Coordinates of C-alpha atoms in Angstrom, one line a residue:
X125 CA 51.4 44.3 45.6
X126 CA 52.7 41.2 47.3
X127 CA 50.5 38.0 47.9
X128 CA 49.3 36.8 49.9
X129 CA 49.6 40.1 52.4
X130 CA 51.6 40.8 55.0
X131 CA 50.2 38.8 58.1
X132 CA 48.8 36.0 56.5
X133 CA 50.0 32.8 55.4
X134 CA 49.2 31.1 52.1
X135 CA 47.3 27.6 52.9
X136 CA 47.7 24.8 50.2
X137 CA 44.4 22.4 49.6
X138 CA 45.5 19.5 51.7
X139 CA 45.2 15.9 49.8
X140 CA 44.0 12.6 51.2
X141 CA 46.0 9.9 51.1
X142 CA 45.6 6.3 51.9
X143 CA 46.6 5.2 55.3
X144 CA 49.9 3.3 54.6
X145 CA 48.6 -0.3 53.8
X146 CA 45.5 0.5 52.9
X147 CA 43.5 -0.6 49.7
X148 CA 42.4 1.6 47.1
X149 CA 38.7 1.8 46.7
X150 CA 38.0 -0.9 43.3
X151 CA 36.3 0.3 40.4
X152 CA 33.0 -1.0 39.6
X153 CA 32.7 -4.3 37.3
X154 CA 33.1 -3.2 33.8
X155 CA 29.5 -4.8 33.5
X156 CA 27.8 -2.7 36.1
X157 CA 29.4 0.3 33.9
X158 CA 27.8 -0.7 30.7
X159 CA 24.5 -1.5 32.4
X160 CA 24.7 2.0 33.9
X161 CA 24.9 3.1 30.4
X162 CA 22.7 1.1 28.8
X163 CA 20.0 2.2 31.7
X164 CA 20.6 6.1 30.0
X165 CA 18.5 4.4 26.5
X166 CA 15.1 3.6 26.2
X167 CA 14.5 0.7 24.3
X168 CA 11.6 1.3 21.6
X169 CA 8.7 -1.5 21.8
X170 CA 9.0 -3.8 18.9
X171 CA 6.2 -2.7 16.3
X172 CA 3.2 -5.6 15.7
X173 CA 4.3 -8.4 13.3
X174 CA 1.7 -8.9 10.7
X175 CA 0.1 -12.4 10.9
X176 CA -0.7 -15.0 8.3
X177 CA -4.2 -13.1 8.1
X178 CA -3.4 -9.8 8.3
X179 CA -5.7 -8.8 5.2
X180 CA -9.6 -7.1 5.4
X181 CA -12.7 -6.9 2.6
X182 CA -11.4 -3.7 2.3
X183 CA -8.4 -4.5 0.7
X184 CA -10.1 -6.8 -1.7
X185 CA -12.3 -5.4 -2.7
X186 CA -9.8 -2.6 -3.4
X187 CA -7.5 -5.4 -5.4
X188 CA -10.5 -6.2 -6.8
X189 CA -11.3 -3.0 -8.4
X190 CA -7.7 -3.0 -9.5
X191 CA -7.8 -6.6 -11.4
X192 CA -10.8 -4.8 -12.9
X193 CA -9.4 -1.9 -14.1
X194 CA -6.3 -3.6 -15.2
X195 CA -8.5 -6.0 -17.3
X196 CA -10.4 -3.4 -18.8
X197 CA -7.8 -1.3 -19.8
X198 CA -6.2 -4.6 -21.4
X199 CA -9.4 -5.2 -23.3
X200 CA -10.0 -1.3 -24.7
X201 CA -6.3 -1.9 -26.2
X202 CA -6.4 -4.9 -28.3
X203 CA -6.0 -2.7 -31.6
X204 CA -2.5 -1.4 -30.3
X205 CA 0.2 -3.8 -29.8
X206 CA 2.2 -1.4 -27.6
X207 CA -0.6 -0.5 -25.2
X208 CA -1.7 -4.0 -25.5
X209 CA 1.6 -5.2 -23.8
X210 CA 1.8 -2.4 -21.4
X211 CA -1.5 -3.2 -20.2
X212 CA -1.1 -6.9 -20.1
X213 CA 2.3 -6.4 -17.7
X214 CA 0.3 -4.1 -15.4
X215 CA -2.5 -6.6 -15.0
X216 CA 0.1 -9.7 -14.6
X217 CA 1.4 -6.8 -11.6
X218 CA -1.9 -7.1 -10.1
X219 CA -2.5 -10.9 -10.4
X220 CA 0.8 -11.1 -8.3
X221 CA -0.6 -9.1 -5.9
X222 CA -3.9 -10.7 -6.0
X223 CA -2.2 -14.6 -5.8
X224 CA 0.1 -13.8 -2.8
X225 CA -3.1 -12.2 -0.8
X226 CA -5.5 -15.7 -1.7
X227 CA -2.4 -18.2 -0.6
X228 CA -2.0 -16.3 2.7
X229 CA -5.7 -16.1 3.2
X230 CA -5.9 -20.3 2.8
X231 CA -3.2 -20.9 4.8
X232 CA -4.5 -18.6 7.5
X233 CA -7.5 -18.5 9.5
X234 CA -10.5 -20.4 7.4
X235 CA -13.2 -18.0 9.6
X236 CA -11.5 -14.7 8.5
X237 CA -11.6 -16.4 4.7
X238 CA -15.4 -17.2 4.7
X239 CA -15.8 -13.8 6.5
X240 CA -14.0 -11.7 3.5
X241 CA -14.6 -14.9 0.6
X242 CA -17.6 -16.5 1.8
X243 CA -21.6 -14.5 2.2
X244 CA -22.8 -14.3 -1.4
X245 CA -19.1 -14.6 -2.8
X246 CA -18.8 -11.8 -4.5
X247 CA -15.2 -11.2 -4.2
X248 CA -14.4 -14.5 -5.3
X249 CA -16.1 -14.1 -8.3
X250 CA -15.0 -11.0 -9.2
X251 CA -11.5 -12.5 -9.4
X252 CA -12.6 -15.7 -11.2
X253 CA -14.1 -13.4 -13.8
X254 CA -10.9 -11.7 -14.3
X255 CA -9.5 -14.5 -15.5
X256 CA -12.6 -16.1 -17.3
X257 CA -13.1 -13.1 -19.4
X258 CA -9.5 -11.6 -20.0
X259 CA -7.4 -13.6 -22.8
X260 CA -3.4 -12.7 -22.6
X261 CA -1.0 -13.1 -25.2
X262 CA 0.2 -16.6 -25.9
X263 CA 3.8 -15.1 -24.4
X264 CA 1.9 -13.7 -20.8
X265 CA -0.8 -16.8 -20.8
X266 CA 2.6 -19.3 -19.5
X267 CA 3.5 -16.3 -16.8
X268 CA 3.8 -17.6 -13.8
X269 CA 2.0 -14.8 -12.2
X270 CA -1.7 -15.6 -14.4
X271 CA -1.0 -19.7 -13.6
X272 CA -0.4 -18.9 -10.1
X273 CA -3.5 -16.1 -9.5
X274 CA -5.7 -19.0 -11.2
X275 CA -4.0 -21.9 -9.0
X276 CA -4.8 -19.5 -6.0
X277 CA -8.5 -19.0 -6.9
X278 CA -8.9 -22.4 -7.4
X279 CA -7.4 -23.1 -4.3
X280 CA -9.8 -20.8 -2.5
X281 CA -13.0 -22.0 -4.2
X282 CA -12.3 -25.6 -3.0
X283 CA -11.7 -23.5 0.7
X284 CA -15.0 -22.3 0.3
X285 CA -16.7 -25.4 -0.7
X286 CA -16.0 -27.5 1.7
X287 CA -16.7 -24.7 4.6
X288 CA -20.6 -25.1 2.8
X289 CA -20.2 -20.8 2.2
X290 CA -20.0 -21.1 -1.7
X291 CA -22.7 -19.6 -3.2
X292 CA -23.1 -19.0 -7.2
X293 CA -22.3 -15.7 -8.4
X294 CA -26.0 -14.3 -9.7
X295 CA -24.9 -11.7 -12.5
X296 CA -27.9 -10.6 -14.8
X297 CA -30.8 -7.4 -14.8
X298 CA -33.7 -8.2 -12.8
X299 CA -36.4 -9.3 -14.9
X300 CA -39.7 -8.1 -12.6
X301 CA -40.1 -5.8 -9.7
X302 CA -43.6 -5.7 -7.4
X303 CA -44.6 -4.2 -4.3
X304 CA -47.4 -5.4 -2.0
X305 CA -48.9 -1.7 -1.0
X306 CA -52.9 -1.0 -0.8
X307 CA -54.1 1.4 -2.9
X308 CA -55.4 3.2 0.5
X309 CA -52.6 3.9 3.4
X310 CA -54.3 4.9 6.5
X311 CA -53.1 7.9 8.9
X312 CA -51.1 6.7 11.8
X313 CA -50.0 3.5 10.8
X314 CA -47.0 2.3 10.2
X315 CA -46.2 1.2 6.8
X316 CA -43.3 -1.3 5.7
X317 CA -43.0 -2.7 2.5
X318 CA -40.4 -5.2 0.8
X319 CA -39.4 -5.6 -2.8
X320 CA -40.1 -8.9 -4.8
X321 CA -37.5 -9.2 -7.5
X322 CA -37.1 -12.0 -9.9
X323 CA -34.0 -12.7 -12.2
X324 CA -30.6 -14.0 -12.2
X325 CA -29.5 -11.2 -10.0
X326 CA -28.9 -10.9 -6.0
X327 CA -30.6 -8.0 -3.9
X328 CA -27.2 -6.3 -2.7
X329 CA -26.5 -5.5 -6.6
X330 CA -29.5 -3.5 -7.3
X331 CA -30.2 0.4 -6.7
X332 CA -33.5 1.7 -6.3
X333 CA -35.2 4.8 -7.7
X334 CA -38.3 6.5 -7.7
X335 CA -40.3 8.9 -9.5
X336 CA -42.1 11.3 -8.7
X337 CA -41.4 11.8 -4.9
X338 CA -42.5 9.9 -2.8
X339 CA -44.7 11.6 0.6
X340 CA -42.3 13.3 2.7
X341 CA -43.7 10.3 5.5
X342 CA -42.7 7.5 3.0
X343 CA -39.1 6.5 2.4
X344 CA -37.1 4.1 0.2
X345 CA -34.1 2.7 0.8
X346 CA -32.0 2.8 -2.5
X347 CA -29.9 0.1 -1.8
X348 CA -32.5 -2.4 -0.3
X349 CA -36.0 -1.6 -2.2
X350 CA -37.4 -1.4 1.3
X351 CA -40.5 1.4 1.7
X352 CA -41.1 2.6 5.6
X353 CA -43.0 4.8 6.7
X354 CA -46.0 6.1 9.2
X355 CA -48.4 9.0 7.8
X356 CA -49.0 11.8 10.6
X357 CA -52.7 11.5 11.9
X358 CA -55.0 13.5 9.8
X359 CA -52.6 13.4 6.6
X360 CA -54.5 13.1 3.3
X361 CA -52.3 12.8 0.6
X362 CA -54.1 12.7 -3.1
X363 CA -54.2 9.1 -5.2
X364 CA -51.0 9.3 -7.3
X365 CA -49.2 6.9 -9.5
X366 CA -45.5 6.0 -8.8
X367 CA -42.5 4.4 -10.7
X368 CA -39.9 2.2 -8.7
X369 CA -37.2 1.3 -10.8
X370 CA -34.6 -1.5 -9.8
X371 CA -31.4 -1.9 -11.6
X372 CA -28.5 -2.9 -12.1
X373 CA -25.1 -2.9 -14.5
X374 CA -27.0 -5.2 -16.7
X375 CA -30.4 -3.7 -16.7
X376 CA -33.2 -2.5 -14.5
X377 CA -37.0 -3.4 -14.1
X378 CA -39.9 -1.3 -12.9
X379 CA -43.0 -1.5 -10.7
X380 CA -45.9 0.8 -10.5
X381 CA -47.8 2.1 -7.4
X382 CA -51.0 4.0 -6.7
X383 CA -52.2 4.9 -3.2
X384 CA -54.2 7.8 -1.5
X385 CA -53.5 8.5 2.1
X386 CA -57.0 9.0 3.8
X387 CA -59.1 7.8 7.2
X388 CA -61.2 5.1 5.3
X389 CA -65.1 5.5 5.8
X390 CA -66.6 4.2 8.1
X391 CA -68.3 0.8 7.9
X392 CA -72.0 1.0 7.4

């Protein structure tokens, strides 16, 4: 077969070309190029820097419960050289930890310190006892990580005292517990009671028990001591003794109560 067939003629694409003198179209600036490219990439945002005060209670108190452990551990090895020392370079781990955290706090916002620090400083203490009760080798007492974690505590305790939020640590059992509840609760009305504890020991560090239980209209708060309650109208409940106990990790107290839930008779 012959091509194109008989009867036709073969056509060629016909070309442009530039009327004689005239310019060729000019390429785009090599700038516009790359910012046509650079358009084809999103640009991630940048993430958040953490601040000077990027730290929370919760992450002391987790530390805390670290430097705590670490110490313990350091203390229930004293017999055994080996564990001693292995126990001794994981607490000196922790007191690093534990300094960098207290210089950034005092050289960051002083409200987010008495925030975390300051209330019944409890976190504060918890550190200071650290290093009050733990005794290090001769060799890990010079580290620089045990003078600097006491240097930073120090530091933050002078924070604290001149914000006027520094507040003695109140560690021992309570040494009486009492309740101010008639012996005769009457249907209807609302009952609220508040524990009166004495001792060398705050509030926030007791827990509160009670046996038997209590009426199902009556309840305690464990962590508070506080008793609440209202007895449904027409609820008698039988005179019964019962035992509150408040206590803490270094010992507990109790307080007995006896009440009868009744309509009172009437006055003559």
């Amino acid at each position: 077969a012959v091509w194109p067939p008989s009867g036709t003629s073969r056509q060629r694409p016909v070309r442009s070309s530039p009327r004689p003198g005239a310019r060729a179209p000019a390429r785009p600036p090599a700038a516009f190029a790359r910012g046509r490219r650079a358009a084809m990439f999103v640009v991630p945002p940048a993430s958040p820097r953490r601040t000077k005060d990027a730290y929370s209670a919760e992450q002391v108190d987790s530390l805390c419960a670290k430097l705590e452990k670490a110490a313990d551990r350091k203390r229930r090895h004293e017999d055994s050289a080996v564990k001693r020392a292995a126990a001794e370079r994981d607490l000196l781990r922790e007191c690093e930890v534990a300094r960098d955290l207290l210089l950034m706090a005092v050289g960051g916002e002083k409200s987010l310190l008495s925030e975390v620090f300051g209330g019944d400083c409890e976190r504060f203490h918890r550190m200071r006892a650290v290093l009050d009760q733990t005794d290090l080798s001769e060799v890990n007492q010079k580290d620089q990580r045990w003078d600097g974690f006491r240097k930073a505590v120090d530091t933050v305790e002078e924070v604290l005292k001149s914000l006027g939020v520094y507040r003695t640590w109140l560690r021992g059992p309570p040494e009486q517990l009492s309740y101010a509840v008639p012996e005769l609760l009457e249907p209807g009305v609302v009952v609220h009671f508040q524990p009166e504890v004495e001792g060398n020991c705050a509030l926030s560090s007791l827990c509160f028990s009670v046996t038997p239980d209590l009426p199902q209209f009556l309840v305690l708060d464990s962590s508070g001591g506080e008793l609440r309650g209202r007895p449904k109208i027409g609820m008698a409940v039988p005179r019964m003794t019962y035992t509150l106990v408040a206590g803490n990790n270094f010992g507990s107290a109790k307080a007995e109560l006896t009440f009868a839930v009744q309509v009172p008779a009437p006055e003559s």
